[in-house]
Structures are given as C-alpha cells and as structure tokens.
C-alpha cells in the first residue's frame, strides 16, 4: 500500500520535476500508483520516506552488488571525501581502478573513465566511427545502451516499458544511421552485412541482454557477431554496463570464456558495479584503439567529473570484493529467488518463464512465455503485462520492491541473507496468487 506521505511528496515532485522522477524507469506508470520515495538503505533493505522497510530487488539498477551501504565501500568514500570532492586533475585512484579493470578483463589494455553508461557507449561509438571511417551503427532491437541519440532506436528498458521503442527529438538523419536487427538472429545480421557491410562502423550488443527482460544469448551468438564484424572490418562493442562484474566476476565476456565460447570484442563498456553506486562508468579496449582518444588521438571526449575521486574510491572498494567466491554467494541468492518465484507461480497455475544468465534474471508472464523461451524483443513484447502488474503490487504489499516494469532484470546482492530470502519467498506466493486472479 502506498503511504499517504509518498503521495503528497509525489504531488510536490510532479510540480517541479517532470513526472516526479529523475529517470523514467523509476515511475510506476506501467504498473500504476505512486513510486516509493526512498530515504535510506542497508544491505538487502531499503526504507521509504514513511519509514516502511522493504527487501530491495532493484539494487540501484545494478550497482549494489555487495548490498547497500557496504561498510567498507562507505568508509572508502568517506575517506576520499575527506581529501577532496573533485579535483579536475589526474589521481592515483584512477590508475588503481584502471589497473584493476585491465587485470580482470584481459582484452582491456586501457580504460577511459566517464560518469555514466550513456557516455561510455556514446564514446565507444564515436571511437568506432573514427577507427573505421564509417558511419553506420548496428544494434539489436530491445537492447538499451543509454540515452544518446544514435542509441534511442528500438531501445529496450524505459522506452519498451512505455511502448515507445524510440524517442522523439532524435533527428531522422541520425536515426537513419542506426540499423536494427532482431536479437539472436545470425541470418539477419549476415544479410545486413552482405548488403551494407562496407559502411558499418560497429555492432553494439548487450552480450546478455537485460533491458527487455533477460534474454539468453543463443550458444555461439556473440561469437557470430565477432566473426561477421571482423569479416567486414567493423568493430564489435560489448556493452557490459549491466552485465560487467555481475554475470561473472569479470562479466558476460568472462562467463562465456569460462564456458568455452571464444570471442573478443574490440571495445567494452562498463558501468553500474564498476562505480559501486557512485556515478562512474568506463570504456576499455586495446591500446591502439583507445589511444585514438584525445589527448593522444583525434577523437574528442571529456568530462568535468570524469574519474571523480569519490566514485573511483567506491569502484575500487566494490570491485576488490567482487571475486569468484562472491559470485557463488550471489548465484545462490539468485537460485533461491528464482526457485521461490517459479514454485509459487507454478503452484498458482500462472504461465511464466524464468530466464537467467549467471545471477541475472527476470520473469516473463503469459502463455507464450510459458510455452517457449523468450528469444528476442518481439517475444518479450508478447508477455502478459496485466499479470505482471498484479504480481508487482502484491509483492510490494508483501514487503519486496521489484522493478516497476516487466522489461527489467531483478537485481540480487550478496547481502540478501536468509531473512531477506524468507520475505521474498512469502512475497512471491502473494504475487503468484494475485497474478492467478488476473490470469483467471
Ligand atoms: C546495457 C546498458 N548500457 C548502458 C546503460 C546506460 O547507463 P547509464 O544509465 O549509466 O547512462 C544501461 C543502463 O541501464 C545499460 O543497461
Ligand atoms: N535497465 C535500465 C536501467 O538500468 C536504467 C536506469 C535508469 O535510467 O534509471
């Protein structure tokens, strides 16, 4: 039940902030109701402005992999804040974090820090265009790579939620440079390259898509992107903003390497976990490509707060704790939550499918999802949004905060302990019963 207090706050917010939110995915538009205004968070729990505590499965949309306000991360940020909030000059901590990333993700020799995932992918594309002397960009329908103009075409996440796959305000001339292919469709990608391969600068992909719900890449799909781009002199950009240091302690690239899939993208983008909850993201790749960036090369990129000392402190403190042991813990948490949801929905007779890559997962509702895997954006759009809506509200009433959209992943953390998992288990049963009433 939404607290009266939040409703008042929301009214105030809507007067001075469009839609009352600083990012559309936070609005409860798709499910209806007033978004919770959060005041504090600790471990697996968040507390809203009316003082209600809920188990959090949003996790700041990815960064909170250790749980909220991890004491060592907070201590690192406090210590950094005591020295300076921002310098606008190089720091030792940037070097430490860059070295950590290069050591963790072998193909990355150099890193450029920015403040958001949007900037990381925007810069990666500029770099790819400069490196190839070509203009066209290929993306997959339903993948979200931030909100730069070229990437708001057939984008997932908030746009998919609003049923508006592309944004107003993007000039046709720019949108025309972005070509869209269905996810998991090697034939469509081959055909596009056969036709226009010599004009394509890059293919950008979420190596495990998580912005149209979680989609499992077909075996060999990332390797096929690599093969096709290489054959045509185009770059492959692996956007690991969401999957990096989450799908495995390196990311989806690392997870697939361990599973025997061998593909190496030209550029990686990172965000979320790498900033430990502070505004920090990065792009990385081999030295010859990365040194096309200013001041060494001709590709301009900049940022007043890039490599901010509080953000690098949080990033180092977080990434240092993201190791194989932590991944085992998080995988167990994901096992528990997906088991609870699946068992409850099965028992209530609600058709659904849990899709999962590493600890990243989401649940699709509806007959079609019940019958076969959800492989692309068209499949994802066929889900039963009414069932999701009923499920969401019952789960919220039972004390668990889910993403207010059927097109988002659920984010677990190492801090989801037995107590939190019990609350989730009860909430999944309440959600399943509510969804069953809608399904009929
Ligand atoms: C795969 C992916 N790329 C890029 C972005 C954009 O990152 P940011 O929101 O930090 O701009 C996101 C954000 O959700 C993402 O999931
Ligand atoms: N999956 C989409 C996001 O994580 C975006 C978060 C935001 O823009 O608030």
Coordinates of C-alpha atoms and ligand atoms in Angstrom, one line a residue:
X1 CA 0.0 0.0 0.0
X2 CA 1.4 3.3 -1.0
X3 CA 1.8 5.6 2.0
X4 CA -0.1 8.8 2.2
X5 CA 3.2 10.6 2.8
X6 CA 4.6 9.4 -0.6
X7 CA 1.5 10.6 -2.4
X8 CA 2.0 14.1 -1.0
X9 CA 5.7 14.0 -1.9
X10 CA 4.9 12.7 -5.4
X11 CA 2.5 15.6 -5.9
X12 CA 5.2 18.1 -4.9
X13 CA 7.7 16.2 -7.1
X14 CA 5.4 16.4 -10.1
X15 CA 5.1 20.1 -9.8
X16 CA 8.9 20.7 -10.1
X17 CA 10.2 17.5 -11.8
X18 CA 8.7 16.1 -15.0
X19 CA 6.7 13.0 -13.9
X20 CA 8.2 13.4 -10.4
X21 CA 11.3 11.3 -11.3
X22 CA 14.9 11.9 -12.3
X23 CA 14.7 8.8 -14.6
X24 CA 11.6 7.4 -16.3
X25 CA 12.2 3.8 -15.1
X26 CA 11.6 4.9 -11.5
X27 CA 8.0 6.0 -12.3
X28 CA 5.3 3.5 -11.6
X29 CA 3.5 4.4 -14.8
X30 CA 3.4 0.8 -16.2
X31 CA 2.0 -0.7 -13.0
X32 CA 0.1 2.3 -11.8
X33 CA 0.5 4.1 -8.4
X34 CA 2.9 6.3 -6.7
X35 CA 6.6 5.4 -6.7
X36 CA 8.2 4.9 -3.3
X37 CA 10.5 7.7 -2.2
X38 CA 13.5 6.1 -0.6
X39 CA 15.3 7.6 2.4
X40 CA 18.0 5.1 3.3
X41 CA 19.2 1.6 2.5
X42 CA 21.3 -1.0 4.2
X43 CA 22.3 -4.5 2.9
X44 CA 19.3 -6.0 1.2
X45 CA 16.8 -3.5 2.6
X46 CA 15.5 0.0 1.7
X47 CA 13.5 2.3 3.8
X48 CA 11.0 4.7 2.3
X49 CA 10.0 8.2 3.5
X50 CA 7.1 6.8 5.5
X51 CA 9.5 4.5 7.4
X52 CA 8.5 1.3 5.7
X53 CA 11.3 -1.3 5.2
X54 CA 11.3 -3.4 2.1
X55 CA 13.6 -6.0 0.6
X56 CA 15.1 -4.5 -2.5
X57 CA 15.3 -6.3 -5.8
X58 CA 16.2 -3.2 -7.8
X59 CA 19.7 -2.6 -6.2
X60 CA 20.0 0.8 -7.8
X61 CA 19.5 -1.0 -11.2
X62 CA 22.7 -2.9 -10.8
X63 CA 25.5 -1.2 -8.8
X64 CA 24.5 -2.5 -5.3
X65 CA 26.0 -6.0 -5.8
X66 CA 27.5 -6.1 -2.3
X67 CA 24.2 -4.8 -0.8
X68 CA 23.5 -1.2 0.0
X69 CA 25.9 0.9 2.1
X70 CA 28.5 -1.8 2.4
X71 CA 30.6 -0.6 5.4
X72 CA 33.9 -0.8 3.5
X73 CA 32.6 1.0 0.5
X74 CA 31.1 3.7 2.6
X75 CA 34.4 4.0 4.6
X76 CA 36.4 4.4 1.3
X77 CA 34.1 7.1 0.0
X78 CA 34.2 8.9 3.4
X79 CA 38.0 8.8 3.4
X80 CA 38.1 10.1 -0.2
X81 CA 35.6 12.9 0.6
X82 CA 37.8 14.0 3.5
X83 CA 40.6 14.7 1.0
X84 CA 38.6 16.3 -1.9
X85 CA 35.2 16.0 -3.6
X86 CA 36.6 16.7 -7.1
X87 CA 40.0 17.8 -8.4
X88 CA 39.7 18.0 -12.2
X89 CA 43.2 16.6 -12.3
X90 CA 44.6 13.0 -12.6
X91 CA 44.6 10.9 -9.4
X92 CA 46.3 7.7 -8.2
X93 CA 42.9 6.1 -7.6
X94 CA 42.0 6.3 -11.3
X95 CA 45.2 4.4 -12.1
X96 CA 44.4 1.8 -9.4
X97 CA 40.9 1.3 -10.7
X98 CA 42.1 1.2 -14.4
X99 CA 44.7 -1.4 -13.4
X100 CA 42.1 -3.5 -11.6
X101 CA 39.8 -3.5 -14.7
X102 CA 42.7 -4.3 -17.1
X103 CA 43.8 -7.2 -14.8
X104 CA 40.3 -8.5 -14.6
X105 CA 39.2 -8.3 -18.2
X106 CA 42.2 -9.4 -20.2
X107 CA 41.4 -7.8 -23.6
X108 CA 41.2 -4.4 -22.0
X109 CA 44.6 -2.7 -22.0
X110 CA 43.4 0.9 -21.4
X111 CA 40.4 2.5 -19.8
X112 CA 38.8 5.9 -20.1
X113 CA 36.5 6.9 -17.2
X114 CA 33.3 8.7 -17.7
X115 CA 30.3 9.3 -15.3
X116 CA 27.5 7.3 -16.9
X117 CA 27.0 4.3 -19.1
X118 CA 25.4 6.6 -21.7
X119 CA 28.7 8.4 -22.1
X120 CA 30.6 5.2 -22.3
X121 CA 28.6 3.8 -25.2
X122 CA 28.4 7.2 -26.9
X123 CA 32.2 7.5 -26.8
X124 CA 32.7 3.9 -27.9
X125 CA 30.6 4.6 -31.0
X126 CA 32.5 7.8 -31.8
X127 CA 35.7 5.8 -31.4
X128 CA 34.4 3.0 -33.7
X129 CA 33.4 5.6 -36.4
X130 CA 36.8 7.3 -36.2
X131 CA 38.7 3.9 -36.3
X132 CA 36.8 2.7 -39.4
X133 CA 35.9 5.9 -41.2
X134 CA 32.4 4.6 -41.5
X135 CA 29.1 6.0 -40.2
X136 CA 26.6 3.2 -39.8
X137 CA 25.9 1.5 -36.4
X138 CA 24.1 -1.8 -35.9
X139 CA 22.2 -2.5 -32.7
X140 CA 19.7 -5.2 -31.6
X141 CA 16.0 -4.5 -31.1
X142 CA 15.3 -4.3 -27.4
X143 CA 18.8 -3.7 -26.3
X144 CA 19.3 -0.5 -24.3
X145 CA 22.6 1.3 -24.3
X146 CA 21.8 4.6 -22.6
X147 CA 20.1 7.7 -24.0
X148 CA 22.4 9.2 -26.6
X149 CA 20.6 10.0 -29.9
X150 CA 22.1 7.1 -32.0
X151 CA 21.0 4.6 -29.4
X152 CA 17.4 5.6 -28.8
X153 CA 16.3 3.5 -31.7
X154 CA 14.3 0.3 -31.0
X155 CA 15.7 0.6 -27.4
X156 CA 14.6 -1.5 -24.6
X157 CA 14.2 -0.7 -20.9
X158 CA 12.1 2.5 -20.2
X159 CA 11.2 3.0 -23.8
X160 CA 10.0 -0.6 -24.1
X161 CA 8.0 -0.1 -20.9
X162 CA 6.3 2.9 -22.3
X163 CA 5.6 1.0 -25.5
X164 CA 7.6 3.7 -27.4
X165 CA 10.6 1.9 -28.8
X166 CA 12.2 5.2 -30.0
X167 CA 12.4 8.7 -28.6
X168 CA 11.0 11.9 -30.1
X169 CA 13.6 14.6 -30.7
X170 CA 16.1 12.3 -32.4
X171 CA 16.6 13.7 -35.9
X172 CA 15.7 11.3 -38.7
X173 CA 19.2 11.8 -40.2
X174 CA 20.8 10.5 -37.0
X175 CA 18.3 7.6 -36.5
X176 CA 18.9 6.6 -40.1
X177 CA 22.5 5.8 -39.3
X178 CA 21.4 3.1 -36.7
X179 CA 20.3 -0.2 -38.2
X180 CA 18.3 -2.6 -36.1
X181 CA 18.4 -6.4 -36.2
X182 CA 16.4 -8.9 -34.1
X183 CA 18.4 -10.4 -31.2
X184 CA 19.6 -13.9 -31.6
X185 CA 19.2 -13.7 -35.4
X186 CA 22.5 -14.6 -37.1
X187 CA 20.9 -14.8 -40.6
X188 CA 19.5 -11.2 -40.3
X189 CA 22.9 -9.9 -39.3
X190 CA 24.6 -11.8 -42.1
X191 CA 22.1 -10.4 -44.6
X192 CA 22.6 -6.9 -43.4
X193 CA 26.3 -7.1 -43.6
X194 CA 26.1 -8.7 -47.1
X195 CA 24.3 -5.6 -48.2
X196 CA 26.0 -2.8 -46.3
X197 CA 29.0 -4.3 -44.6
X198 CA 31.4 -1.8 -46.0
X199 CA 29.6 1.1 -44.4
X200 CA 29.1 -0.4 -40.9
X201 CA 31.4 1.0 -38.2
X202 CA 30.3 -1.2 -35.4
X203 CA 27.8 -3.6 -33.9
X204 CA 26.9 -2.8 -30.3
X205 CA 25.4 -5.5 -28.2
X206 CA 24.5 -6.4 -24.7
X207 CA 26.3 -9.7 -24.6
X208 CA 23.5 -10.9 -22.3
X209 CA 20.5 -8.6 -22.9
X210 CA 18.8 -7.5 -19.7
X211 CA 16.8 -4.4 -20.8
X212 CA 13.9 -6.3 -22.4
X213 CA 13.8 -8.7 -19.6
X214 CA 16.7 -11.1 -19.5
X215 CA 17.3 -12.9 -22.8
X216 CA 19.7 -15.8 -23.0
X217 CA 22.1 -15.4 -26.0
X218 CA 22.0 -18.5 -28.2
X219 CA 25.1 -20.6 -28.0
X220 CA 27.6 -19.0 -30.3
X221 CA 25.6 -15.8 -30.9
X222 CA 28.2 -13.5 -29.5
X223 CA 30.9 -15.4 -31.4
X224 CA 28.9 -15.0 -34.6
X225 CA 28.7 -11.2 -34.1
X226 CA 32.5 -11.3 -33.7
X227 CA 33.0 -13.4 -36.8
X228 CA 30.7 -11.3 -39.0
X229 CA 32.1 -7.9 -37.9
X230 CA 35.7 -9.0 -38.3
X231 CA 35.0 -10.3 -41.8
X232 CA 33.7 -6.9 -42.8
X233 CA 36.2 -4.7 -41.0
X234 CA 33.6 -3.4 -38.5
X235 CA 34.1 -3.3 -34.7
X236 CA 32.2 -5.2 -32.1
X237 CA 31.3 -3.3 -28.9
X238 CA 30.3 -5.4 -25.9
X239 CA 28.2 -3.1 -23.7
X240 CA 28.8 -4.7 -20.3
X241 CA 27.4 -1.7 -18.4
X242 CA 24.9 -4.0 -16.8
X243 CA 26.5 -7.4 -17.1
X244 CA 30.1 -6.4 -16.3
X245 CA 31.3 -7.8 -12.9
X246 CA 27.8 -9.3 -12.4
X247 CA 27.3 -12.2 -14.9
X248 CA 30.6 -13.5 -13.6
X249 CA 33.4 -11.7 -11.6
X250 CA 34.5 -10.3 -15.0
X251 CA 31.2 -10.1 -16.8
X252 CA 29.4 -11.9 -19.6
X253 CA 32.5 -12.0 -21.7
X254 CA 34.3 -13.8 -18.9
X255 CA 31.4 -16.1 -18.2
X256 CA 31.3 -17.2 -21.8
X257 CA 35.1 -17.6 -21.9
X258 CA 34.9 -20.0 -18.9
X259 CA 32.1 -21.9 -20.7
X260 CA 34.4 -22.4 -23.7
X261 CA 32.9 -19.7 -26.0
X262 CA 35.8 -17.7 -27.5
X263 CA 35.1 -14.2 -28.8
X264 CA 36.8 -11.0 -28.0
X265 CA 35.1 -7.7 -28.7
X266 CA 37.1 -4.6 -29.8
X267 CA 35.6 -2.4 -27.1
X268 CA 33.9 -2.9 -23.8
X269 CA 31.8 -0.5 -21.9
X270 CA 31.3 -0.8 -18.1
X271 CA 29.1 1.0 -15.6
X272 CA 26.9 0.2 -12.6
X273 CA 29.0 -2.3 -10.5
X274 CA 32.3 -0.6 -11.6
X275 CA 31.3 2.6 -9.8
X276 CA 30.0 0.8 -6.7
X277 CA 26.9 3.1 -6.5
X278 CA 28.6 6.3 -7.4
X279 CA 28.4 8.0 -10.9
X280 CA 31.2 6.2 -12.8
X281 CA 31.4 4.2 -16.0
X282 CA 34.2 3.4 -18.4
X283 CA 35.1 2.2 -21.9
X284 CA 38.0 0.0 -22.5
X285 CA 39.9 -1.8 -25.2
X286 CA 43.3 -2.4 -26.8
X287 CA 45.8 0.4 -26.6
X288 CA 45.9 1.1 -30.3
X289 CA 42.2 1.8 -30.4
X290 CA 42.0 3.6 -27.1
X291 CA 44.8 5.9 -28.0
X292 CA 42.6 7.4 -30.7
X293 CA 41.0 9.3 -27.8
X294 CA 42.2 12.8 -27.0
X295 CA 44.7 13.9 -25.9
X296 CA 46.7 11.2 -27.8
X297 CA 44.4 10.9 -30.8
X298 CA 41.8 12.9 -32.7
X299 CA 38.6 11.6 -31.1
X300 CA 37.4 14.1 -28.5
X301 CA 35.9 13.1 -25.2
X302 CA 35.9 14.9 -21.9
X303 CA 34.1 15.4 -18.6
X304 CA 34.3 17.8 -15.6
X305 CA 33.6 15.0 -13.1
X306 CA 35.1 12.0 -15.1
X307 CA 37.2 9.8 -12.7
X308 CA 35.7 11.6 -9.7
X309 CA 37.6 10.6 -6.6
X310 CA 34.6 9.6 -4.6
X311 CA 33.4 7.4 -7.5
X312 CA 36.8 5.8 -8.0
X313 CA 37.0 5.1 -4.3
X314 CA 33.6 3.3 -4.3
X315 CA 34.6 1.5 -7.5
X316 CA 37.9 0.1 -6.1
X317 CA 36.3 -0.9 -2.8
X318 CA 33.5 -2.7 -4.7
X319 CA 35.4 -4.3 -7.4
X320 CA 38.0 -5.6 -5.0
X321 CA 35.3 -7.6 -3.3
X322 CA 33.7 -8.9 -6.5
X323 CA 35.5 -12.3 -6.8
X324 CA 34.6 -15.9 -7.6
X325 CA 33.5 -16.5 -4.0
X326 CA 31.2 -13.5 -4.1
X327 CA 29.7 -14.8 -7.4
X328 CA 29.0 -18.1 -5.8
X329 CA 27.1 -16.3 -3.0
X330 CA 25.1 -14.3 -5.4
X331 CA 24.3 -17.2 -7.6
X332 CA 22.9 -19.0 -4.6
X333 CA 20.7 -15.9 -3.8
X334 CA 19.5 -16.0 -7.5
X335 CA 18.8 -19.7 -7.1
X336 CA 16.7 -19.0 -4.1
X337 CA 14.7 -16.1 -5.5
X338 CA 14.1 -17.8 -8.9
X339 CA 13.1 -21.1 -7.1
X340 CA 10.7 -19.2 -4.9
X341 CA 9.1 -17.4 -7.8
X342 CA 8.9 -20.4 -10.1
X343 CA 7.4 -22.7 -7.4
X344 CA 4.9 -20.1 -6.4
X345 CA 3.8 -19.3 -9.9
X346 CA 3.6 -23.0 -10.8
X347 CA 1.5 -23.7 -7.8
X348 CA -0.9 -20.9 -8.6
X349 CA -1.1 -22.0 -12.3
X350 CA 0.4 -18.8 -13.7
X351 CA 2.1 -19.4 -17.1
X352 CA 5.6 -17.9 -16.9
X353 CA 9.2 -18.4 -17.7
X354 CA 12.3 -17.5 -15.6
X355 CA 15.2 -16.5 -17.8
X356 CA 18.6 -16.3 -16.3
X357 CA 22.3 -15.7 -17.3
X358 CA 24.6 -16.0 -14.3
X359 CA 22.9 -14.3 -11.4
X360 CA 21.0 -12.0 -13.7
X361 CA 17.4 -13.0 -14.3
X362 CA 13.8 -11.8 -14.9
X363 CA 10.4 -13.5 -15.2
X364 CA 8.2 -13.3 -18.2
X365 CA 4.5 -13.9 -17.7
X366 CA 2.0 -15.3 -20.2
X367 CA 1.1 -18.3 -22.3
X368 CA 3.7 -17.7 -25.0
X369 CA 6.5 -17.3 -22.4
X370 CA 5.2 -20.5 -20.7
X371 CA 5.5 -22.4 -23.9
X372 CA 8.9 -21.5 -25.3
X373 CA 12.0 -19.3 -24.5
X374 CA 11.7 -15.6 -25.0
X375 CA 14.5 -15.1 -27.5
X376 CA 14.1 -11.5 -28.8
X377 CA 12.2 -8.2 -28.4
X378 CA 9.1 -9.4 -30.3
X379 CA 8.8 -12.4 -27.9
X380 CA 9.4 -10.1 -24.9
X381 CA 6.6 -7.8 -26.0
X382 CA 4.1 -10.7 -26.1
X383 CA 4.3 -11.1 -22.3
X384 CA 1.2 -10.7 -20.1
X385 CA 1.6 -7.2 -18.6
X386 CA -1.6 -7.4 -16.6
X387 CA -0.3 -10.5 -14.8
X388 CA 3.0 -8.7 -14.1
X389 CA 1.1 -5.6 -12.8
X390 CA -1.0 -7.7 -10.3
X391 CA 2.1 -9.6 -9.3
X392 CA 4.2 -6.4 -8.7
X393 CA 1.6 -4.8 -6.4
X394 CA 1.0 -7.9 -4.3
X395 CA 4.8 -8.4 -4.0
X396 CA 5.2 -4.7 -2.9
X397 CA 2.4 -5.1 -0.4
X398 CA 4.3 -8.1 1.0
X399 CA 7.4 -6.0 1.5
X400 CA 9.6 -6.6 -1.6
X401 CA 10.5 -3.8 -4.0
X402 CA 10.6 -5.1 -7.6
X403 CA 11.4 -3.1 -10.8
X404 CA 8.1 -1.5 -11.8
X405 CA 8.4 -2.8 -15.3
X406 CA 8.2 -6.3 -16.9
X407 CA 11.1 -5.3 -19.2
X408 CA 13.7 -5.0 -16.4
X409 CA 16.0 -7.6 -14.7
X410 CA 15.7 -8.2 -11.0
X411 CA 18.9 -7.4 -9.1
X412 CA 20.1 -9.5 -6.2
X413 CA 23.1 -8.9 -4.0
X414 CA 25.5 -10.7 -1.6
X415 CA 23.6 -9.1 1.3
X416 CA 20.3 -10.9 0.5
X417 CA 20.5 -13.2 3.6
X418 CA 18.1 -15.9 4.8
X419 CA 15.8 -13.4 6.5
X420 CA 15.5 -11.4 3.2
X421 CA 15.0 -14.6 1.2
X422 CA 12.2 -15.6 3.5
X423 CA 10.4 -12.3 3.0
X424 CA 10.9 -12.8 -0.8
X425 CA 9.6 -16.3 -0.6
X426 CA 6.4 -15.2 1.1
X427 CA 6.0 -12.2 -1.3
X428 CA 6.4 -14.5 -4.3
X429 CA 3.5 -16.6 -3.1
X430 CA 1.4 -13.5 -2.6
X431 CA 2.4 -12.2 -6.0
X432 CA 1.6 -15.5 -7.7
X433 CA -1.9 -15.6 -6.1
X434 CA -2.6 -12.1 -7.3
X435 CA -1.4 -12.9 -10.8
X436 CA -3.5 -16.1 -10.8
X437 CA -6.6 -14.0 -10.2
X438 CA -5.8 -11.9 -13.3
X439 CA -4.9 -14.8 -15.5
X440 CA -8.3 -16.3 -14.5
Ligands
LIG1 C1 23.5 -2.2 -21.1 C2 23.4 -0.8 -20.7 N1 24.1 0.1 -21.3 C3 24.1 1.4 -21.0 C4 23.3 1.9 -20.0 C5 23.3 3.3 -19.6 O1 23.9 3.6 -18.4 P1 23.5 4.9 -17.6 O2 22.1 4.7 -17.1 O3 24.6 4.9 -16.5 O4 23.7 6.0 -18.5 C6 22.5 1.0 -19.3 C7 21.6 1.4 -18.2 O5 20.7 0.8 -17.8 C8 22.5 -0.4 -19.6 O6 21.8 -1.3 -19.0
LIG2 N1 17.6 -1.2 -17.2 C1 17.5 0.2 -17.3 C2 18.4 1.0 -16.3 O1 19.0 0.4 -15.5 C3 18.4 2.4 -16.4 C4 18.3 3.0 -15.1 C5 17.8 4.4 -15.2 O2 17.9 5.0 -16.3 O3 17.3 4.9 -14.2

